[in-house]
PDB file of C-alpha atoms in Angstrom:
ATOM      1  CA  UNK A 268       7.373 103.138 -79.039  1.00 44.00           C
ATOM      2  CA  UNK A 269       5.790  99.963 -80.110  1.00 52.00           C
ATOM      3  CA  UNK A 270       3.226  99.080 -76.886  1.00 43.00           C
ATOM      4  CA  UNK A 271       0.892  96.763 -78.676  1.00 50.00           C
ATOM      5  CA  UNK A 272       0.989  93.386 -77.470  1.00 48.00           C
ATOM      6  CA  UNK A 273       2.294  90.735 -79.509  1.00 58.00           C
ATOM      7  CA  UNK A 274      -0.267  88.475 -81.308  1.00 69.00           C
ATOM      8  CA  UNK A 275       0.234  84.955 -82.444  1.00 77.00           C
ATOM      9  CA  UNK A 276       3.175  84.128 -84.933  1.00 73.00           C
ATOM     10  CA  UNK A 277       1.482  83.364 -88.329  1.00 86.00           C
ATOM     11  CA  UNK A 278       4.111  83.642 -90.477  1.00 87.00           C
ATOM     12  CA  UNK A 279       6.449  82.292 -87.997  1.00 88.00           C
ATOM     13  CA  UNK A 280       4.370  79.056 -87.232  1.00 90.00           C
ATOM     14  CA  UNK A 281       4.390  78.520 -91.396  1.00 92.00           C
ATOM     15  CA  UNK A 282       7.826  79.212 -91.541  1.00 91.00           C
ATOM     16  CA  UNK A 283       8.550  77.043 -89.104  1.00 92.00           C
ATOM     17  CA  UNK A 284       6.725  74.386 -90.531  1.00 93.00           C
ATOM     18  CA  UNK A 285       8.519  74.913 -93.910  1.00 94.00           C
ATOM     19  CA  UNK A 286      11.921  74.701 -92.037  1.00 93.00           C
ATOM     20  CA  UNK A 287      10.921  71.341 -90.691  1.00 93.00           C
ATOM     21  CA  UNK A 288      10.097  70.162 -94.239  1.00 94.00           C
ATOM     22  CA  UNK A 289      13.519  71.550 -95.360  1.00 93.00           C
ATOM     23  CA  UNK A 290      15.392  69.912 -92.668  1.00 91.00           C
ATOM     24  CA  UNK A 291      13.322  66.812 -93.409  1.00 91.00           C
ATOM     25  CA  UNK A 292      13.938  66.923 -97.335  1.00 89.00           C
ATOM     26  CA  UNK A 293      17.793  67.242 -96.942  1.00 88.00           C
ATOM     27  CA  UNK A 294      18.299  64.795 -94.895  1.00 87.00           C
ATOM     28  CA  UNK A 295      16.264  62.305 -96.647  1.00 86.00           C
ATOM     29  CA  UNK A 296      18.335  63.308 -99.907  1.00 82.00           C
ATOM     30  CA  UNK A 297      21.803  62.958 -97.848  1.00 81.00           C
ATOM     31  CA  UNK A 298      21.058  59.559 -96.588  1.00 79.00           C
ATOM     32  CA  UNK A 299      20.234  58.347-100.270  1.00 71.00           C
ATOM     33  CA  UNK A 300      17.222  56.226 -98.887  1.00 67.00           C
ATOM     34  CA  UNK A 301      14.718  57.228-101.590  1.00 64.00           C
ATOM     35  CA  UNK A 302      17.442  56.643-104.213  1.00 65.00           C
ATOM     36  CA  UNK A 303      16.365  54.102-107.297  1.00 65.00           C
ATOM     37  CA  UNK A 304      19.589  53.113-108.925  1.00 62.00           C
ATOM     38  CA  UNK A 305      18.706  50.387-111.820  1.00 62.00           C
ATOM     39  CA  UNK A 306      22.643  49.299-111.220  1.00 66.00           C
ATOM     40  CA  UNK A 307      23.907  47.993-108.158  1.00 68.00           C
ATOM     41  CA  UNK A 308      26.533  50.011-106.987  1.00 72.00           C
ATOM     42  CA  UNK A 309      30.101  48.623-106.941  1.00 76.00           C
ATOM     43  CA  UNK A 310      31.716  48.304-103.310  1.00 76.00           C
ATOM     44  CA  UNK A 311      34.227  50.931-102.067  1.00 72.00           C
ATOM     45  CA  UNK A 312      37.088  48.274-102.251  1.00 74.00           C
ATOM     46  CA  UNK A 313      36.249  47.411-105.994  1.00 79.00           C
ATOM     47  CA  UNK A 314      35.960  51.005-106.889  1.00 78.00           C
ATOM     48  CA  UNK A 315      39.668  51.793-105.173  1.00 74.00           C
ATOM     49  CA  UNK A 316      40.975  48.663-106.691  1.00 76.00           C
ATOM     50  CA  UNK A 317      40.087  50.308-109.925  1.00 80.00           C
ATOM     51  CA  UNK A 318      41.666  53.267-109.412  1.00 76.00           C
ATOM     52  CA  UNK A 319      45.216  51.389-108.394  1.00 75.00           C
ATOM     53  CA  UNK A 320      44.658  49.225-111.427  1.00 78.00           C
ATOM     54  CA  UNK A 321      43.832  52.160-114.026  1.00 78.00           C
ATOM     55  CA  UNK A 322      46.997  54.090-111.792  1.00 74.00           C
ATOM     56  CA  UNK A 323      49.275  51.478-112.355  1.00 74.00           C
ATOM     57  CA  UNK A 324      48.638  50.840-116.220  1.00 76.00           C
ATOM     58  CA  UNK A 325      49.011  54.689-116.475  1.00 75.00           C
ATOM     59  CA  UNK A 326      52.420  54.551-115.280  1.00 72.00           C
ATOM     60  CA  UNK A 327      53.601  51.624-116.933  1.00 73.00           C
ATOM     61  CA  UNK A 328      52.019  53.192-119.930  1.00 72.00           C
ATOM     62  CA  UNK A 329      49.474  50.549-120.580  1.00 68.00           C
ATOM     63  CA  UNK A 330      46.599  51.475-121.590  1.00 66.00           C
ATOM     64  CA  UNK A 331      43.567  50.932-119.069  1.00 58.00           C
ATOM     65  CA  UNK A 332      41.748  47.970-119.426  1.00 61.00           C
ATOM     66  CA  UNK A 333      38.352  49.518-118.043  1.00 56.00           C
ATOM     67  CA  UNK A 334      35.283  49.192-120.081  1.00 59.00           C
ATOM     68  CA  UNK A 335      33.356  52.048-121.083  1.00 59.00           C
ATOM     69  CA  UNK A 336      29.466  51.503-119.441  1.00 60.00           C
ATOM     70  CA  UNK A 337      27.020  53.141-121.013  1.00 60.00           C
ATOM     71  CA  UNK A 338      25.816  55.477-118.678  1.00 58.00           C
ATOM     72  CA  UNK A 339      22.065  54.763-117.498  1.00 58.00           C
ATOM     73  CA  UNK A 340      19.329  56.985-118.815  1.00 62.00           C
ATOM     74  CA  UNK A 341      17.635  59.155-116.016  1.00 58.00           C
ATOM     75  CA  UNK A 342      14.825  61.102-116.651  1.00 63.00           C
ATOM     76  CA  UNK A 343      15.008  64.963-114.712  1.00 63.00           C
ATOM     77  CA  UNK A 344      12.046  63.757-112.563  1.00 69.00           C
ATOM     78  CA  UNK A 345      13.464  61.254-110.639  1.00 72.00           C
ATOM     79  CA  UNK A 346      12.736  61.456-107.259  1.00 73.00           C
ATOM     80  CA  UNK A 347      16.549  62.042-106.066  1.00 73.00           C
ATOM     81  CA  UNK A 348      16.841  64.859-108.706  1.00 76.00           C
ATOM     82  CA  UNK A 349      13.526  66.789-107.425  1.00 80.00           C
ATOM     83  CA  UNK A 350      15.313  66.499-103.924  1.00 80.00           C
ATOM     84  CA  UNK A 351      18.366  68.121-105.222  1.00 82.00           C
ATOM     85  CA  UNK A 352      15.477  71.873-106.129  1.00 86.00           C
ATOM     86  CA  UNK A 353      13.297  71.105-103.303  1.00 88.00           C
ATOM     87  CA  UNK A 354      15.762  71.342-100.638  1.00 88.00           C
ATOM     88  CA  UNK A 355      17.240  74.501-100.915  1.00 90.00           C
ATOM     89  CA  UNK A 356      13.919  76.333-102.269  1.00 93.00           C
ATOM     90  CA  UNK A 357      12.253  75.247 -98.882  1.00 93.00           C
ATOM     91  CA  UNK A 358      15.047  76.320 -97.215  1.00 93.00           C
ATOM     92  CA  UNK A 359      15.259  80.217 -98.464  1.00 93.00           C
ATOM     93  CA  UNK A 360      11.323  79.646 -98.578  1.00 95.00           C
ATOM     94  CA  UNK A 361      11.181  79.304 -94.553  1.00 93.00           C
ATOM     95  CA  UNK A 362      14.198  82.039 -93.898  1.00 93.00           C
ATOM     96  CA  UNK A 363      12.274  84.470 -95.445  1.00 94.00           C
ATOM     97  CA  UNK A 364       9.023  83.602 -94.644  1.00 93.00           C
ATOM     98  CA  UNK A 365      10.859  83.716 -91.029  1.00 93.00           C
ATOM     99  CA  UNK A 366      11.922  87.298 -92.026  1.00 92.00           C
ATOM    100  CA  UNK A 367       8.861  88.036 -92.714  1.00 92.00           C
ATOM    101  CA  UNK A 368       7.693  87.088 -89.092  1.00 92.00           C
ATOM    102  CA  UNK A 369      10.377  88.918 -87.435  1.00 91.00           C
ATOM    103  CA  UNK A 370       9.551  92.346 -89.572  1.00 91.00           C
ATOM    104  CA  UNK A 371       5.401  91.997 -88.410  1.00 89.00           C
ATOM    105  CA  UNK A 372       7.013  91.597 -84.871  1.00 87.00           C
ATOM    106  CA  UNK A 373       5.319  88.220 -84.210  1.00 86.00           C
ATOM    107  CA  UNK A 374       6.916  86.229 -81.160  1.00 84.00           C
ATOM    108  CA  UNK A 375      10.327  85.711 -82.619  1.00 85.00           C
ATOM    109  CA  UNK A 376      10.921  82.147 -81.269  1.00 88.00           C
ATOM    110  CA  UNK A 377       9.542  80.289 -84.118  1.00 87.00           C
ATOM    111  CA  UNK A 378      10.748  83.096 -86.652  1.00 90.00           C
ATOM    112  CA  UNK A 379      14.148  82.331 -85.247  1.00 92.00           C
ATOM    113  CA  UNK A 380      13.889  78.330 -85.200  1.00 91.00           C
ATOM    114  CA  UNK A 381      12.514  79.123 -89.308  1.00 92.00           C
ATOM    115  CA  UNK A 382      15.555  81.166 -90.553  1.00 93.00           C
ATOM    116  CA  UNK A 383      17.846  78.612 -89.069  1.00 93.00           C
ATOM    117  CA  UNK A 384      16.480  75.474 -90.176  1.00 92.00           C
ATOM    118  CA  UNK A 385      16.172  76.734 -93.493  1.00 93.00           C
ATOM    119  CA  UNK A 386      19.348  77.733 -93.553  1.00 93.00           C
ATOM    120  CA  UNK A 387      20.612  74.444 -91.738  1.00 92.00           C
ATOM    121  CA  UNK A 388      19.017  72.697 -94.584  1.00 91.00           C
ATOM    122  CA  UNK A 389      20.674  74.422 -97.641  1.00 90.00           C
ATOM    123  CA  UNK A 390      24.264  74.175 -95.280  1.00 91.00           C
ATOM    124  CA  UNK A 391      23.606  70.743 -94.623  1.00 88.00           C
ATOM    125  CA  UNK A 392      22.902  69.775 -98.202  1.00 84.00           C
ATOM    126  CA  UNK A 393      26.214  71.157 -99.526  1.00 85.00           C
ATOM    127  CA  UNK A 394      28.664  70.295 -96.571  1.00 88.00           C
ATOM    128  CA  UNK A 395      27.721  66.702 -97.450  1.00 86.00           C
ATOM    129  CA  UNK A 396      28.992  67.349-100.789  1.00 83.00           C
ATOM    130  CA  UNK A 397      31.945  69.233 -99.897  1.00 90.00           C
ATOM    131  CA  UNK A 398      32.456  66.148 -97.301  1.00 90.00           C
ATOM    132  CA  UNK A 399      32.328  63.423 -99.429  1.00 87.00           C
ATOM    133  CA  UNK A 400      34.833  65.136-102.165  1.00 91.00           C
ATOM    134  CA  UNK A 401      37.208  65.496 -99.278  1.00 94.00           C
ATOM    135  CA  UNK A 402      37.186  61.587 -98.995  1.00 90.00           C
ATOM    136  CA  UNK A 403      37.879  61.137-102.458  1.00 87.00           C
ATOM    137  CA  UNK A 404      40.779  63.647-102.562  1.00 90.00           C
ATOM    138  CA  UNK A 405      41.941  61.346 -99.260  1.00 91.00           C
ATOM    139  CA  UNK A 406      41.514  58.241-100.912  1.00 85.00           C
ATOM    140  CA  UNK A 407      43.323  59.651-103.818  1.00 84.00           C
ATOM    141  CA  UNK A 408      45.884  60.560-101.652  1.00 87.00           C
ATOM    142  CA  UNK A 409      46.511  57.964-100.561  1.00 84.00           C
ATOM    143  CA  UNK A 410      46.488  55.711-103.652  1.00 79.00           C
ATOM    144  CA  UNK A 411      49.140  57.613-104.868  1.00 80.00           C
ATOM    145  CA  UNK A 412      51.462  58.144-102.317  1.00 83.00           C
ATOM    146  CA  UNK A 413      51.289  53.774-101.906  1.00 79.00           C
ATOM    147  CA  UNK A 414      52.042  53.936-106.017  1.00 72.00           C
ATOM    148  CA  UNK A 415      55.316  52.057-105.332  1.00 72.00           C
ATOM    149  CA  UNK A 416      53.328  49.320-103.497  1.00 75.00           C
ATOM    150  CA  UNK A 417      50.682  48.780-105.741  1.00 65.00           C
ATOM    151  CA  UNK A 418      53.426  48.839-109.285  1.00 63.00           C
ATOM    152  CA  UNK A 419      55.179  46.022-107.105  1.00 67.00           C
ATOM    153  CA  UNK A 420      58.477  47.994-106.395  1.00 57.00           C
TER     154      UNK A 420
END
């Protein structure tokens, strides 16, 4: 029987702390605040316009009349890209570091709040993914089942 009393929560307070930076660091990368783009980005109705356009042409058997861009150079060490490792390596950092806590039988509050923030933040940066491709297949959808309207017929 374990009778010693528990002590302070180390390794839970650090985990904690690296949950919060997680949390922090996802969010920041799923708002897209810190993003540096050197193009402006094209408005959803031009981009959906573009679509129907390129749509159409397909099934009249035009060819599109879109105009290869050349893509813009990005270097690995953009800020945005960094986000996209830092993220989920905090995340699994403060789970286990929470683990950790909850095997020394430290107070488990903060050990607790750890494992789930870090695992919050590696959920929440992939459901945001998963989201937004879920929007496109909707907008897609819905593009083609309006194909009659857009050919004109």
């Amino acid at each position: 029987m374990h009778t010693e009393t528990l002590g302070r929560a180390n390794w839970g307070l650090i985990a904690f702390g690296i949950g919060v930076s997680a949390l922090l660091v996802a969010a920041i990368m799923t708002s897209g605040v810190m993003i540096n783009d050197p193009e402006p980005e094209k408005s959803i109705g031009t981009i959906m316009g573009e679509i129907a356009r390129d749509m159409r042409a397909a099934a009249l058997g035009a060819e599109p009349t879109t105009v290869p861009s050349e893509p813009a150079k990005r270097s690995i060490f953009d800020f945005d890209s960094v986000l996209w490792y830092v993220a989920p390596i905090l995340g699994i950092l403060a789970a286990f570091l929470g683990g950790i806590s909850l095997f020394r039988h430290e107070p488990s509050a903060l050990a607790k709040l750890a494992i789930g923030m870090g695992i919050g933040a590696v959920v929440m940066q992939y459901a945001f993914w998963l989201v937004l491709l879920v929007c496109g297949a909707m907008i897609l959808v819905a593009i083609a089942s309006n194909i009659g309207e857009i050919l004109g017929g």
